[in-house]
Coordinates of C-alpha atoms and ligand atoms in Angstrom, one line a residue:
M1 CA 32.4 -18.4 -20.4
N2 CA 28.9 -18.6 -21.9
K3 CA 27.4 -16.3 -24.6
K4 CA 25.2 -14.4 -22.0
T5 CA 28.2 -13.6 -19.8
I6 CA 30.3 -12.5 -22.8
Y7 CA 27.4 -10.3 -24.0
V8 CA 26.9 -8.8 -20.5
L9 CA 30.6 -8.1 -20.0
G10 CA 30.7 -6.6 -23.5
I11 CA 27.8 -4.2 -22.7
L12 CA 29.4 -3.4 -19.3
G13 CA 32.6 -2.6 -21.0
I14 CA 30.9 0.0 -23.2
T15 CA 28.7 1.3 -20.5
T16 CA 31.4 1.6 -17.9
I17 CA 32.8 4.6 -19.8
S18 CA 29.5 6.3 -20.3
L19 CA 28.2 5.6 -16.8
L20 CA 30.9 7.4 -15.0
A21 CA 28.9 10.4 -15.9
C22 CA 26.1 9.4 -13.6
F23 CA 28.0 7.9 -10.6
V24 CA 27.4 4.2 -10.8
Y25 CA 28.4 1.0 -9.0
I26 CA 28.3 -2.4 -10.5
Q27 CA 27.8 -5.4 -8.1
S28 CA 27.5 -9.1 -8.3
G29 CA 26.6 -11.7 -5.7
E30 CA 29.5 -13.0 -3.4
S31 CA 30.6 -16.1 -5.3
A32 CA 29.9 -14.6 -8.8
R33 CA 33.0 -12.5 -8.3
S34 CA 35.2 -15.3 -7.1
D35 CA 34.0 -18.1 -9.3
A36 CA 34.1 -17.4 -13.0
K37 CA 31.9 -20.4 -13.7
T38 CA 28.9 -18.7 -11.8
K39 CA 26.2 -17.9 -14.3
I40 CA 24.8 -14.4 -14.3
E41 CA 21.1 -14.9 -15.1
Y42 CA 19.7 -11.4 -14.5
V43 CA 20.9 -7.9 -14.7
I44 CA 19.0 -5.5 -12.4
G45 CA 19.2 -1.7 -12.6
V46 CA 18.9 0.4 -9.4
S47 CA 18.1 4.1 -9.9
Q48 CA 18.6 6.3 -6.9
P49 CA 17.4 10.0 -6.8
N50 CA 20.4 10.9 -4.6
L51 CA 22.9 9.4 -2.3
H52 CA 23.5 12.2 0.1
E53 CA 20.3 11.6 2.2
P54 CA 21.2 9.2 5.1
W55 CA 18.0 7.3 4.3
Q56 CA 18.8 6.8 0.6
V57 CA 22.4 5.7 1.6
L58 CA 20.9 3.2 4.1
M59 CA 18.6 1.9 1.3
N60 CA 21.6 1.3 -1.0
E61 CA 23.5 -0.5 1.8
E62 CA 20.5 -2.8 2.4
L63 CA 20.2 -3.5 -1.3
R64 CA 23.9 -4.4 -1.6
N65 CA 23.9 -6.6 1.5
E66 CA 21.0 -8.6 0.1
V67 CA 22.5 -8.8 -3.5
M68 CA 25.7 -10.3 -1.9
K69 CA 23.6 -13.4 -1.1
H70 CA 22.5 -14.1 -4.7
N71 CA 25.2 -15.1 -7.2
N72 CA 23.1 -15.2 -10.3
I73 CA 22.4 -11.5 -10.5
R74 CA 24.4 -8.4 -11.4
V75 CA 23.2 -5.0 -10.3
I76 CA 24.0 -1.6 -11.8
Y77 CA 23.5 1.3 -9.5
T78 CA 23.0 4.9 -10.6
D79 CA 22.8 8.1 -8.5
A80 CA 21.1 11.1 -10.0
A81 CA 22.5 13.5 -7.4
Q82 CA 19.1 15.0 -6.8
S83 CA 18.6 16.0 -10.5
T84 CA 15.3 14.8 -11.9
D85 CA 16.6 15.2 -15.5
Q86 CA 19.6 13.0 -14.6
Q87 CA 17.3 10.4 -13.0
V88 CA 15.2 10.2 -16.2
E89 CA 18.3 9.9 -18.2
D90 CA 19.7 7.2 -15.9
I91 CA 16.6 5.1 -16.3
E92 CA 16.7 5.4 -20.1
T93 CA 20.3 4.5 -20.1
L94 CA 19.8 1.5 -17.9
Q95 CA 17.0 0.3 -20.2
K96 CA 19.4 0.6 -23.2
Y97 CA 21.8 -1.7 -21.4
G98 CA 19.1 -4.4 -21.5
I99 CA 18.4 -4.7 -17.7
D100 CA 15.9 -7.4 -16.9
L101 CA 14.3 -5.4 -14.0
L102 CA 14.4 -1.9 -12.5
I103 CA 14.4 -1.0 -8.9
V104 CA 13.7 2.8 -8.6
S105 CA 13.4 5.2 -5.7
V106 CA 11.6 8.2 -6.9
E107 CA 12.0 11.8 -5.8
D108 CA 10.0 13.9 -8.3
S109 CA 7.0 11.6 -8.8
S110 CA 5.2 13.8 -11.3
A111 CA 8.3 13.8 -13.7
L112 CA 9.2 10.1 -13.1
T113 CA 5.6 8.6 -13.3
P114 CA 5.4 8.7 -17.2
V115 CA 9.0 7.4 -17.5
I116 CA 8.2 4.4 -15.3
S117 CA 4.8 3.8 -16.9
K118 CA 6.5 3.5 -20.3
L119 CA 9.3 1.2 -19.0
Y120 CA 6.8 -1.0 -17.2
K121 CA 5.4 -2.0 -20.6
D122 CA 8.7 -3.7 -21.3
I123 CA 10.2 -4.9 -18.1
P124 CA 9.2 -5.4 -14.4
V125 CA 9.6 -2.3 -12.2
I126 CA 9.8 -2.2 -8.4
V127 CA 9.1 1.2 -6.9
L128 CA 11.0 1.5 -3.6
G129 CA 10.4 3.7 -0.7
R130 CA 8.8 6.6 -2.5
G131 CA 5.7 6.1 -4.7
V132 CA 4.5 7.2 -8.1
E133 CA 1.1 8.2 -9.2
G134 CA -1.2 5.4 -10.5
Y135 CA -0.5 1.7 -10.8
N136 CA 1.8 1.4 -13.8
Y137 CA 4.5 -0.6 -12.0
T138 CA 4.9 -4.2 -10.9
L139 CA 5.4 -3.7 -7.1
Y140 CA 5.6 -0.8 -4.6
I141 CA 7.6 -1.5 -1.4
G142 CA 7.6 1.2 1.1
S143 CA 5.7 3.1 3.7
D144 CA 2.2 4.6 3.7
H145 CA 3.3 8.2 3.7
Y146 CA -0.2 9.6 4.5
F147 CA -0.1 7.3 7.5
I148 CA 3.3 8.6 8.6
G149 CA 1.9 12.2 8.4
S150 CA -1.2 11.3 10.5
M151 CA 1.0 9.5 13.1
A152 CA 3.2 12.6 13.3
A153 CA 0.1 14.7 13.9
E154 CA -1.0 12.4 16.8
S155 CA 2.5 12.7 18.2
A156 CA 2.3 16.5 17.9
I157 CA -1.1 16.6 19.7
K158 CA 0.4 14.5 22.5
L159 CA 3.5 16.7 22.8
L160 CA 1.6 20.0 22.8
G161 CA -1.0 18.7 25.3
D162 CA -4.1 20.8 26.2
K163 CA -2.3 24.1 25.8
G164 CA -2.0 23.4 22.0
G165 CA 0.0 25.9 20.0
D166 CA 1.5 26.9 16.7
I167 CA 3.3 24.5 14.3
I168 CA 5.7 25.1 11.5
E169 CA 5.8 22.3 8.9
I170 CA 9.0 21.7 6.9
Q171 CA 8.2 19.7 3.7
G172 CA 10.6 17.7 1.7
L173 CA 10.5 18.3 -2.1
A174 CA 7.6 20.5 -3.5
N175 CA 6.0 18.1 -6.0
A176 CA 7.1 14.8 -4.4
L177 CA 4.2 12.4 -3.8
Q178 CA 5.4 11.2 -0.5
A179 CA 5.9 14.7 0.8
E180 CA 2.4 15.7 -0.3
E181 CA 1.0 12.6 1.3
R182 CA 2.8 13.2 4.6
S183 CA 1.6 16.8 4.6
K184 CA -2.0 15.7 3.8
G185 CA -2.0 13.1 6.6
F186 CA -0.5 15.6 9.0
R187 CA -3.0 18.4 8.2
E188 CA -6.1 16.3 8.1
T189 CA -5.3 14.9 11.5
I190 CA -4.2 18.2 13.1
Q191 CA -7.3 20.1 11.8
K192 CA -9.4 18.1 14.3
E193 CA -7.7 20.0 17.1
R194 CA -9.1 23.5 17.7
N195 CA -6.2 24.8 19.8
I196 CA -3.5 23.8 17.3
Q197 CA -2.7 25.6 14.0
I198 CA -0.1 25.1 11.3
T199 CA 1.1 28.7 10.9
E200 CA 3.9 28.3 8.4
H201 CA 4.9 25.8 5.6
L202 CA 8.5 25.7 4.4
V203 CA 10.0 23.5 1.7
A204 CA 13.6 22.3 2.2
N205 CA 14.2 19.5 -0.3
W206 CA 14.9 16.9 2.5
Q207 CA 18.2 18.8 3.2
R208 CA 19.5 19.8 6.7
D209 CA 21.2 23.0 5.8
K210 CA 18.3 24.3 3.6
A211 CA 15.9 23.6 6.6
E212 CA 18.2 25.5 8.9
D213 CA 18.6 28.5 6.6
E214 CA 14.9 28.7 5.7
L215 CA 13.8 28.4 9.3
T216 CA 16.3 30.9 10.6
R217 CA 15.3 33.4 8.0
L218 CA 11.6 33.0 8.9
L219 CA 12.0 33.1 12.7
K220 CA 14.1 36.3 12.4
Q221 CA 10.9 37.9 11.0
K222 CA 8.7 36.6 13.7
D223 CA 8.3 37.8 17.4
N224 CA 7.8 34.3 18.8
P225 CA 9.0 30.8 17.9
P226 CA 6.3 28.1 17.3
E227 CA 5.6 25.5 20.0
L228 CA 6.4 22.7 17.6
I229 CA 8.2 21.9 14.3
Y230 CA 7.2 19.0 12.1
A231 CA 10.0 18.2 9.6
H232 CA 9.3 15.5 6.9
N233 CA 12.7 13.8 7.6
D234 CA 15.3 13.8 10.4
A235 CA 17.9 15.6 8.4
M236 CA 15.6 18.7 8.1
A237 CA 14.6 18.2 11.8
L238 CA 18.3 18.5 12.7
G239 CA 18.5 21.6 10.6
A240 CA 15.5 23.0 12.5
Y241 CA 17.2 22.2 15.8
R242 CA 20.3 24.1 14.8
A243 CA 18.2 27.1 13.8
I244 CA 16.4 27.1 17.1
E245 CA 19.7 26.7 19.0
S246 CA 21.3 29.5 17.0
L247 CA 18.4 31.8 17.9
Q248 CA 18.5 30.6 21.6
Y249 CA 14.9 29.6 21.8
D250 CA 13.9 27.0 24.4
G251 CA 11.2 24.4 24.6
V252 CA 10.4 24.1 20.9
K253 CA 9.3 20.5 20.2
I254 CA 10.7 18.9 17.0
I255 CA 9.3 15.9 15.2
G256 CA 11.3 14.2 12.3
S257 CA 11.0 10.9 10.4
D258 CA 13.2 8.1 9.0
G259 CA 14.8 7.0 12.3
V260 CA 18.1 5.9 10.7
N261 CA 20.2 4.2 13.5
K262 CA 23.5 6.0 12.6
P263 CA 25.5 9.0 14.0
K264 CA 23.3 12.1 13.3
G265 CA 20.5 9.7 12.3
G266 CA 17.0 10.1 13.7
L267 CA 17.3 7.4 16.3
Q268 CA 20.5 9.0 17.7
L269 CA 18.9 12.5 17.6
V270 CA 16.0 11.2 19.7
K271 CA 18.3 9.3 22.1
E272 CA 20.3 12.5 22.8
G273 CA 17.1 14.6 23.0
T274 CA 18.0 16.8 20.0
I275 CA 14.5 16.0 18.6
D276 CA 11.5 14.6 20.4
T277 CA 10.1 12.1 18.0
T278 CA 11.0 10.2 14.8
F279 CA 9.2 7.4 12.8
I280 CA 11.2 4.4 11.8
T281 CA 10.8 4.2 8.0
P282 CA 12.2 0.9 6.7
T283 CA 13.8 1.3 3.3
G284 CA 12.6 -2.1 2.0
G285 CA 16.0 -2.6 0.3
K286 CA 16.2 -6.3 1.4
Q287 CA 12.7 -7.1 0.3
A288 CA 13.2 -5.4 -3.0
V289 CA 16.0 -7.8 -4.0
Q290 CA 14.1 -10.8 -2.7
Y291 CA 10.9 -9.8 -4.7
A292 CA 13.0 -8.9 -7.8
L293 CA 14.2 -12.6 -7.9
D294 CA 10.6 -13.9 -7.3
I295 CA 9.4 -11.7 -10.2
L296 CA 12.3 -12.7 -12.5
E297 CA 12.1 -16.4 -11.6
K298 CA 8.2 -16.3 -11.6
N299 CA 8.2 -18.4 -8.5
A300 CA 5.6 -16.6 -6.4
E301 CA 2.3 -14.7 -6.5
I302 CA 3.6 -11.1 -6.6
P303 CA 1.5 -8.5 -4.6
K304 CA 1.0 -4.9 -5.9
K305 CA 2.0 -3.2 -2.7
I306 CA 4.1 -4.1 0.3
I307 CA 3.4 -1.4 2.9
L308 CA 6.0 -1.5 5.7
R309 CA 5.2 -0.6 9.3
N310 CA 6.5 2.6 10.9
H311 CA 7.3 2.7 14.6
E312 CA 7.0 5.9 16.6
V313 CA 10.2 6.5 18.7
T314 CA 10.2 9.2 21.3
T315 CA 12.6 10.3 24.0
N316 CA 10.2 8.3 26.4
N317 CA 10.0 4.9 24.6
Y318 CA 13.5 4.9 23.0
E319 CA 14.9 2.2 25.4
Q320 CA 11.8 0.1 25.0
Y321 CA 12.0 0.3 21.2
I322 CA 15.7 -0.6 21.1
N323 CA 15.1 -3.6 23.5
E324 CA 12.2 -4.9 21.4
E325 CA 14.3 -4.5 18.2
E326 CA 17.1 -6.5 19.7
K327 CA 14.7 -9.2 20.9
I328 CA 13.4 -9.6 17.3
V329 CA 16.9 -9.8 15.9
D330 CA 18.6 -11.9 18.6
S331 CA 16.1 -14.7 19.2
P332 CA 13.6 -15.6 16.5
T333 CA 11.5 -18.4 18.1
N334 CA 10.4 -21.4 16.2
D335 CA 8.8 -23.8 18.6
G336 CA 6.5 -26.0 16.7
Q337 CA 3.3 -25.9 14.7
V338 CA 1.4 -22.6 14.4
V339 CA -2.2 -22.7 15.7
L340 CA -4.3 -20.2 13.7
G341 CA -7.8 -19.2 14.7
F342 CA -9.7 -17.8 11.7
A343 CA -13.1 -16.0 12.3
Q344 CA -14.7 -16.1 8.8
V345 CA -17.4 -13.4 8.3
G346 CA -19.9 -15.6 6.5
S347 CA -20.7 -17.4 3.3
E348 CA -22.5 -14.6 1.5
S349 CA -20.8 -14.9 -2.0
Q350 CA -18.9 -17.1 -4.4
W351 CA -15.9 -14.9 -3.6
R352 CA -16.2 -15.8 0.1
A353 CA -16.5 -19.5 -0.7
A354 CA -13.2 -19.3 -2.8
H355 CA -11.6 -17.4 0.0
T356 CA -12.5 -20.0 2.7
T357 CA -11.3 -22.8 0.4
S358 CA -8.0 -21.0 -0.1
I359 CA -7.5 -20.7 3.6
V360 CA -8.3 -24.3 4.4
T361 CA -6.0 -25.6 1.5
A362 CA -3.2 -23.3 2.3
A363 CA -3.2 -24.3 6.0
E364 CA -2.9 -27.9 5.1
E365 CA -0.1 -27.2 2.7
A366 CA 1.7 -25.0 5.2
G367 CA 1.2 -27.4 8.1
V368 CA -0.7 -24.8 10.1
Q369 CA -3.3 -26.1 12.6
L370 CA -6.4 -24.1 11.5
I371 CA -9.5 -23.5 13.6
L372 CA -11.9 -21.9 11.3
K373 CA -15.3 -20.7 12.5
N374 CA -18.1 -18.9 10.6
A375 CA -19.9 -15.9 12.0
N376 CA -22.8 -16.0 9.5
N377 CA -22.5 -12.3 8.7
N378 CA -23.0 -11.4 12.4
Q379 CA -20.5 -9.0 14.1
T380 CA -21.4 -10.0 17.6
K381 CA -20.9 -13.6 16.7
Q382 CA -17.6 -12.8 15.1
I383 CA -16.4 -11.0 18.3
E384 CA -17.5 -14.1 20.3
I385 CA -15.4 -16.3 18.1
I386 CA -12.3 -14.1 18.4
R387 CA -12.8 -14.2 22.2
S388 CA -13.0 -18.0 22.1
F389 CA -9.7 -18.1 20.3
I390 CA -8.1 -15.8 23.0
E391 CA -9.4 -18.3 25.6
Q392 CA -8.0 -21.2 23.6
D393 CA -4.7 -19.2 23.6
V394 CA -4.1 -19.8 19.8
D395 CA -0.8 -18.4 18.4
I396 CA -2.4 -16.1 15.8
I397 CA -5.9 -14.8 15.1
A398 CA -7.1 -13.8 11.6
F399 CA -10.5 -12.6 10.5
S400 CA -12.5 -10.9 7.7
P401 CA -14.1 -8.0 9.6
K402 CA -17.8 -7.8 8.7
V403 CA -17.7 -4.0 9.1
E404 CA -15.1 -1.2 9.7
H405 CA -16.0 -0.2 13.3
G406 CA -16.5 -1.9 16.7
W407 CA -13.3 -3.9 17.1
E408 CA -11.2 -2.0 19.6
E409 CA -12.3 -3.9 22.7
V410 CA -11.8 -7.4 21.5
L411 CA -8.5 -6.6 19.7
Q412 CA -7.2 -4.9 22.9
E413 CA -8.0 -8.2 24.7
A414 CA -6.0 -10.1 22.0
K415 CA -3.1 -7.7 22.3
D416 CA -3.1 -8.0 26.1
A417 CA -3.0 -11.8 25.6
G418 CA 0.0 -11.3 23.3
I419 CA -1.8 -12.8 20.3
P420 CA -1.1 -11.0 17.0
V421 CA -4.1 -10.4 14.7
I422 CA -4.1 -10.5 10.9
L423 CA -6.9 -8.7 9.0
S424 CA -8.0 -10.7 5.9
D425 CA -9.5 -9.0 2.9
R426 CA -11.3 -6.1 4.8
E427 CA -9.7 -3.3 6.7
I428 CA -11.0 -1.8 10.0
K429 CA -11.0 1.7 11.5
V430 CA -9.3 1.9 14.9
N431 CA -7.3 4.7 16.5
D432 CA -4.5 2.4 17.6
P433 CA -2.9 0.8 14.5
S434 CA -0.9 -1.6 16.8
L435 CA -4.1 -3.5 17.5
W436 CA -3.5 -5.4 14.3
A437 CA -0.3 -6.8 12.8
S438 CA -1.0 -6.9 9.1
F439 CA -3.8 -6.4 6.5
I440 CA -3.7 -8.8 3.5
G441 CA -6.2 -7.9 0.7
S442 CA -7.1 -5.5 -2.1
D443 CA -7.3 -1.8 -2.7
F444 CA -11.1 -1.4 -2.9
V445 CA -11.0 2.3 -3.7
E446 CA -8.9 1.5 -6.8
E447 CA -11.4 -1.2 -7.7
G448 CA -14.3 1.3 -7.6
R449 CA -12.2 3.7 -9.8
R450 CA -11.5 1.0 -12.4
A451 CA -15.3 0.2 -12.6
A452 CA -16.1 3.8 -13.3
R453 CA -13.2 4.4 -15.7
W454 CA -14.5 1.6 -17.9
L455 CA -18.0 3.0 -17.8
V456 CA -17.0 6.6 -18.8
N457 CA -14.7 5.2 -21.5
D458 CA -17.2 2.7 -22.8
M459 CA -20.3 4.9 -22.8
E460 CA -18.5 7.8 -24.4
T461 CA -21.8 9.7 -24.4
S462 CA -21.6 13.3 -25.4
D463 CA -23.7 14.9 -22.7
E464 CA -26.6 12.5 -22.6
E465 CA -27.7 11.7 -19.1
V466 CA -26.6 8.2 -17.8
Q467 CA -28.8 6.8 -15.0
I468 CA -27.0 4.4 -12.7
I469 CA -28.3 2.1 -10.0
E470 CA -25.7 1.2 -7.4
L471 CA -26.1 -2.2 -5.6
E472 CA -24.1 -1.7 -2.4
G473 CA -22.3 -4.4 -0.4
T474 CA -22.7 -4.9 3.3
Q475 CA -23.3 -1.5 4.9
N476 CA -20.2 0.0 6.7
S477 CA -18.0 -2.8 5.4
A478 CA -14.6 -1.7 4.0
P479 CA -15.3 -3.0 0.5
A480 CA -18.7 -1.3 0.2
V481 CA -17.5 2.0 1.6
D482 CA -14.3 2.1 -0.5
R483 CA -15.8 0.8 -3.8
K484 CA -18.5 3.5 -3.5
Q485 CA -15.9 6.2 -2.9
G486 CA -13.6 5.1 -5.8
F487 CA -16.5 4.9 -8.3
K488 CA -17.8 8.4 -7.2
E489 CA -14.2 9.8 -7.4
V490 CA -14.2 9.1 -11.1
I491 CA -17.7 9.8 -12.2
Q492 CA -17.9 13.1 -10.4
D493 CA -15.8 14.6 -13.2
F494 CA -18.6 13.5 -15.7
P495 CA -21.7 15.5 -14.6
N496 CA -24.1 13.6 -16.9
Y497 CA -23.5 10.4 -15.0
K498 CA -26.0 10.1 -12.2
I499 CA -26.4 7.5 -9.5
I500 CA -30.2 7.7 -9.2
E501 CA -30.3 5.3 -6.3
S502 CA -28.0 3.2 -4.1
L503 CA -29.6 0.1 -2.7
P504 CA -28.3 -2.3 0.0
G505 CA -27.7 -5.8 -1.5
D506 CA -25.5 -7.1 1.3
F507 CA -23.2 -8.9 -1.2
T508 CA -25.7 -11.7 -1.8
L509 CA -27.5 -12.8 -5.0
N510 CA -30.9 -12.8 -3.5
K511 CA -30.7 -9.3 -2.0
G512 CA -29.2 -8.1 -5.2
K513 CA -32.1 -9.5 -7.2
K514 CA -34.7 -8.1 -4.7
M515 CA -33.1 -4.6 -4.8
M516 CA -33.0 -4.7 -8.6
E517 CA -36.6 -5.6 -8.8
Q518 CA -37.4 -2.7 -6.6
A519 CA -35.3 -0.4 -8.8
L520 CA -37.0 -1.6 -11.9
Q521 CA -40.4 -0.9 -10.3
S522 CA -39.3 2.6 -9.6
Y523 CA -37.4 3.5 -12.7
G524 CA -38.0 0.8 -15.3
Q525 CA -36.4 1.6 -18.7
E526 CA -34.8 4.8 -17.4
I527 CA -32.0 2.7 -15.9
D528 CA -28.9 2.7 -18.2
V529 CA -26.3 1.1 -15.9
V530 CA -26.1 -1.2 -12.8
Y531 CA -22.9 -0.9 -10.7
A532 CA -22.8 -3.9 -8.4
H533 CA -20.2 -4.0 -5.6
N534 CA -19.8 -7.7 -6.2
D535 CA -20.6 -10.4 -8.8
D536 CA -23.3 -12.1 -6.8
M537 CA -25.5 -9.0 -6.6
A538 CA -24.9 -8.5 -10.4
M539 CA -26.1 -12.1 -11.0
G540 CA -29.2 -11.3 -9.0
A541 CA -29.7 -8.1 -11.1
I542 CA -29.4 -10.0 -14.3
E543 CA -32.2 -12.4 -13.2
A544 CA -34.4 -9.4 -12.2
I545 CA -33.8 -7.6 -15.5
E546 CA -34.6 -10.7 -17.6
N547 CA -37.8 -11.3 -15.5
Y548 CA -38.7 -7.7 -16.2
G549 CA -38.4 -8.4 -19.9
L550 CA -35.2 -6.4 -20.7
K551 CA -31.8 -7.6 -22.0
P552 CA -29.1 -7.4 -19.3
G553 CA -25.8 -6.2 -20.8
T554 CA -27.6 -4.6 -23.7
D555 CA -30.7 -2.6 -22.5
I556 CA -28.9 -2.1 -19.2
K557 CA -25.1 -2.2 -18.9
I558 CA -23.9 -4.1 -15.8
I559 CA -20.5 -3.7 -14.1
S560 CA -19.4 -5.8 -11.1
I561 CA -16.4 -6.5 -8.8
D562 CA -14.8 -9.9 -7.9
A563 CA -14.3 -11.5 -11.3
T564 CA -15.4 -15.0 -10.2
I565 CA -16.2 -17.8 -12.7
K566 CA -19.9 -16.9 -12.8
A567 CA -19.1 -13.4 -13.8
F568 CA -16.9 -14.8 -16.6
K569 CA -19.8 -16.9 -17.9
A570 CA -22.1 -13.9 -17.8
L571 CA -19.4 -11.8 -19.7
S572 CA -19.0 -14.5 -22.3
T573 CA -22.8 -14.6 -22.9
G574 CA -23.0 -10.8 -23.0
K575 CA -25.2 -10.4 -19.9
L576 CA -22.4 -8.7 -18.0
N577 CA -20.3 -6.0 -19.5
F578 CA -17.2 -5.6 -17.3
T579 CA -15.8 -7.0 -14.1
V580 CA -13.0 -5.8 -11.8
E581 CA -10.9 -8.6 -10.2
C582 CA -10.7 -8.9 -6.4
N583 CA -8.4 -11.8 -5.5
P584 CA -9.8 -14.3 -2.9
L585 CA -6.8 -16.6 -2.9
L586 CA -5.2 -15.0 0.2
G587 CA -4.6 -18.3 2.0
P588 CA -0.8 -18.7 1.2
Q589 CA 0.0 -15.2 2.2
I590 CA -2.0 -15.5 5.4
M591 CA -0.2 -18.7 6.4
Q592 CA 3.2 -17.2 5.6
A593 CA 2.3 -14.1 7.7
A594 CA 1.1 -16.4 10.6
K595 CA 4.4 -18.4 10.5
D596 CA 6.5 -15.2 10.4
L597 CA 4.6 -13.7 13.3
K598 CA 4.9 -16.9 15.4
E599 CA 8.7 -16.6 14.8
G600 CA 8.6 -13.1 16.1
K601 CA 9.5 -11.5 12.7
E602 CA 8.3 -8.0 11.7
I603 CA 5.9 -8.5 8.8
P604 CA 4.6 -5.8 6.3
M605 CA 1.7 -3.7 7.7
K606 CA -0.2 -4.2 4.5
I607 CA 0.1 -6.7 1.5
I608 CA -2.1 -5.4 -1.3
T609 CA -2.8 -8.0 -4.0
S610 CA -2.2 -7.3 -7.7
E611 CA -5.5 -7.4 -9.8
E612 CA -6.8 -7.1 -13.3
T613 CA -10.0 -6.2 -15.0
F614 CA -12.0 -8.1 -17.7
T615 CA -14.1 -7.1 -20.6
Q616 CA -16.3 -9.6 -22.5
E617 CA -13.6 -10.3 -25.0
E618 CA -10.9 -10.8 -22.3
A619 CA -13.2 -13.1 -20.3
K620 CA -13.7 -15.4 -23.3
K621 CA -9.9 -15.7 -23.6
E622 CA -9.3 -16.2 -19.9
M623 CA -12.3 -18.3 -18.9
K624 CA -10.4 -21.7 -19.0
K625 CA -7.7 -20.5 -16.7
R626 CA -10.1 -19.2 -14.0
S627 CA -9.8 -21.2 -10.8
Y628 CA -12.6 -19.6 -8.8
Ligands
GYE1 O1 -15.9 -8.6 -2.8 C1 -17.5 -10.0 -1.8 C2 -17.5 -10.6 -0.4 O2 -14.5 -8.8 1.4 C3 -13.4 -8.6 -0.6 O3 -16.8 -9.7 0.4 C4 -14.5 -9.2 0.1 C5 -15.9 -9.0 -0.4 C6 -16.1 -9.5 -1.9 O4 -18.8 -10.8 0.0 O5 -17.9 -10.8 -2.8

């Protein structure tokens, strides 16, 4: 028995006694138990907020089933029994045992965020199912809870029809991020409807009985029941049903969420008509173990977020959903080479050039037959190219949407033709999220926030006015819209920071230069800062500033996004002050997604890349390693 195993067993011996206090379970891979020679390489901690909610129980089952397949890991599970203090203690205790990685499902995000941020400095942390504030973790795997809330609202609008009506919302835990996000998504979507109002808001801690009690108490004080109840999970939806039943009300619609396929689980409740709608919320347990090993064995590019898709299941589409699920499970098809049609938006920037190369190279390496066509920054041309791929009956279509709007028609044609669509690097706005299979790219809002955070921290001006010129990317494109919003979100808290003008640079060096020349004409030395939505426009601004006789990076501070090699050179010569990375190397993930889709597998709704930021000092250190 090697030193590491003796050490781990020793630790386990001591811990076993103390852990009993917080309900644990220790598991090793299948053969690790039977074959003493098997080497345990990693110890993983799993911190659960509770193990009474059906969804959390399902998550643990999925984690365990996947752990069984890997014999070089040992997993220590803790259950905080819905006590935040206990969960904080569990995490600290797991850290003391020397775990190599933590998988944590969070209930009280405001209390757990600082604990996780601190731990993340020492070991990798996977946040599972329920998020935390900020980005101080390795990987988040779970749903987009705002999106679940907005889908629930769409379902409520459909269920209530033209008559509309009153809604009672039953929220999970008060200060739990996912509950707040579901509530926000629900409200912001419902408020568009004039004849629908959310009249009451209850909090029932994800618990069936509490929901039943709270609702019964409330309805006894009211003359009429609502037309609809939206409960943030199926357990509370069942509680609501019981309350309604006990008060002998008829016709009240009930929407839940989670869709666990077990007795009294959401899927069963919809099947038997107890509730009207639920949203399948995958736990991500299986992916968490797979990514944990990828992280520990450093054998893959690890994204920042894996957003799993949610399916709406109603009493009307229940059978259809079950049949489609069985089809996916029973017969994954794998007939031959994938033919991928990629409609590239243009060749507007260095970033775009690196992106195109990444796709071409990855297709070769993955054995994917790639048909790549360039739309030269023209949406009509891009739509034509997508149509030509539909006519060619390719297996999968992928494209970088020039702008956010105007894609419904052609994507409906692709859907009707049974061709899944992958969105690369830019998202779109469509009412029907089933028109695209997956988005692979960056969080542009966070990129904008990072640019502004550096500025306000670096400038540290007391209350002196700071005049900013913003060079915007392609109008109505997702990166331009979101990078603008993220930057504004941060500087709005610093009233002395003023964007004096936003100019359209279309992500190109030449347009960036021209716009900067225009700005210098108008404002000259009054300009303190240039915020460029990408490096190329920043490079153009640098040329314009030098031609104007000022020192870029000194007289005028310059911040950009992309972090390409040219930006690194400008940082190392002091002409650029700060750059926010946007990863163009999306080829491998796009090819993997295309292959999985061809095999009929369900793939994540979004894969958000992990990215850094670079100051002049950091760029000097990193320059050699930069590949694009
Ligand atoms: O930042 C810019 C390119 O869509 C993320 O498009 C991409 C952006 C990138 O022109 O350089």
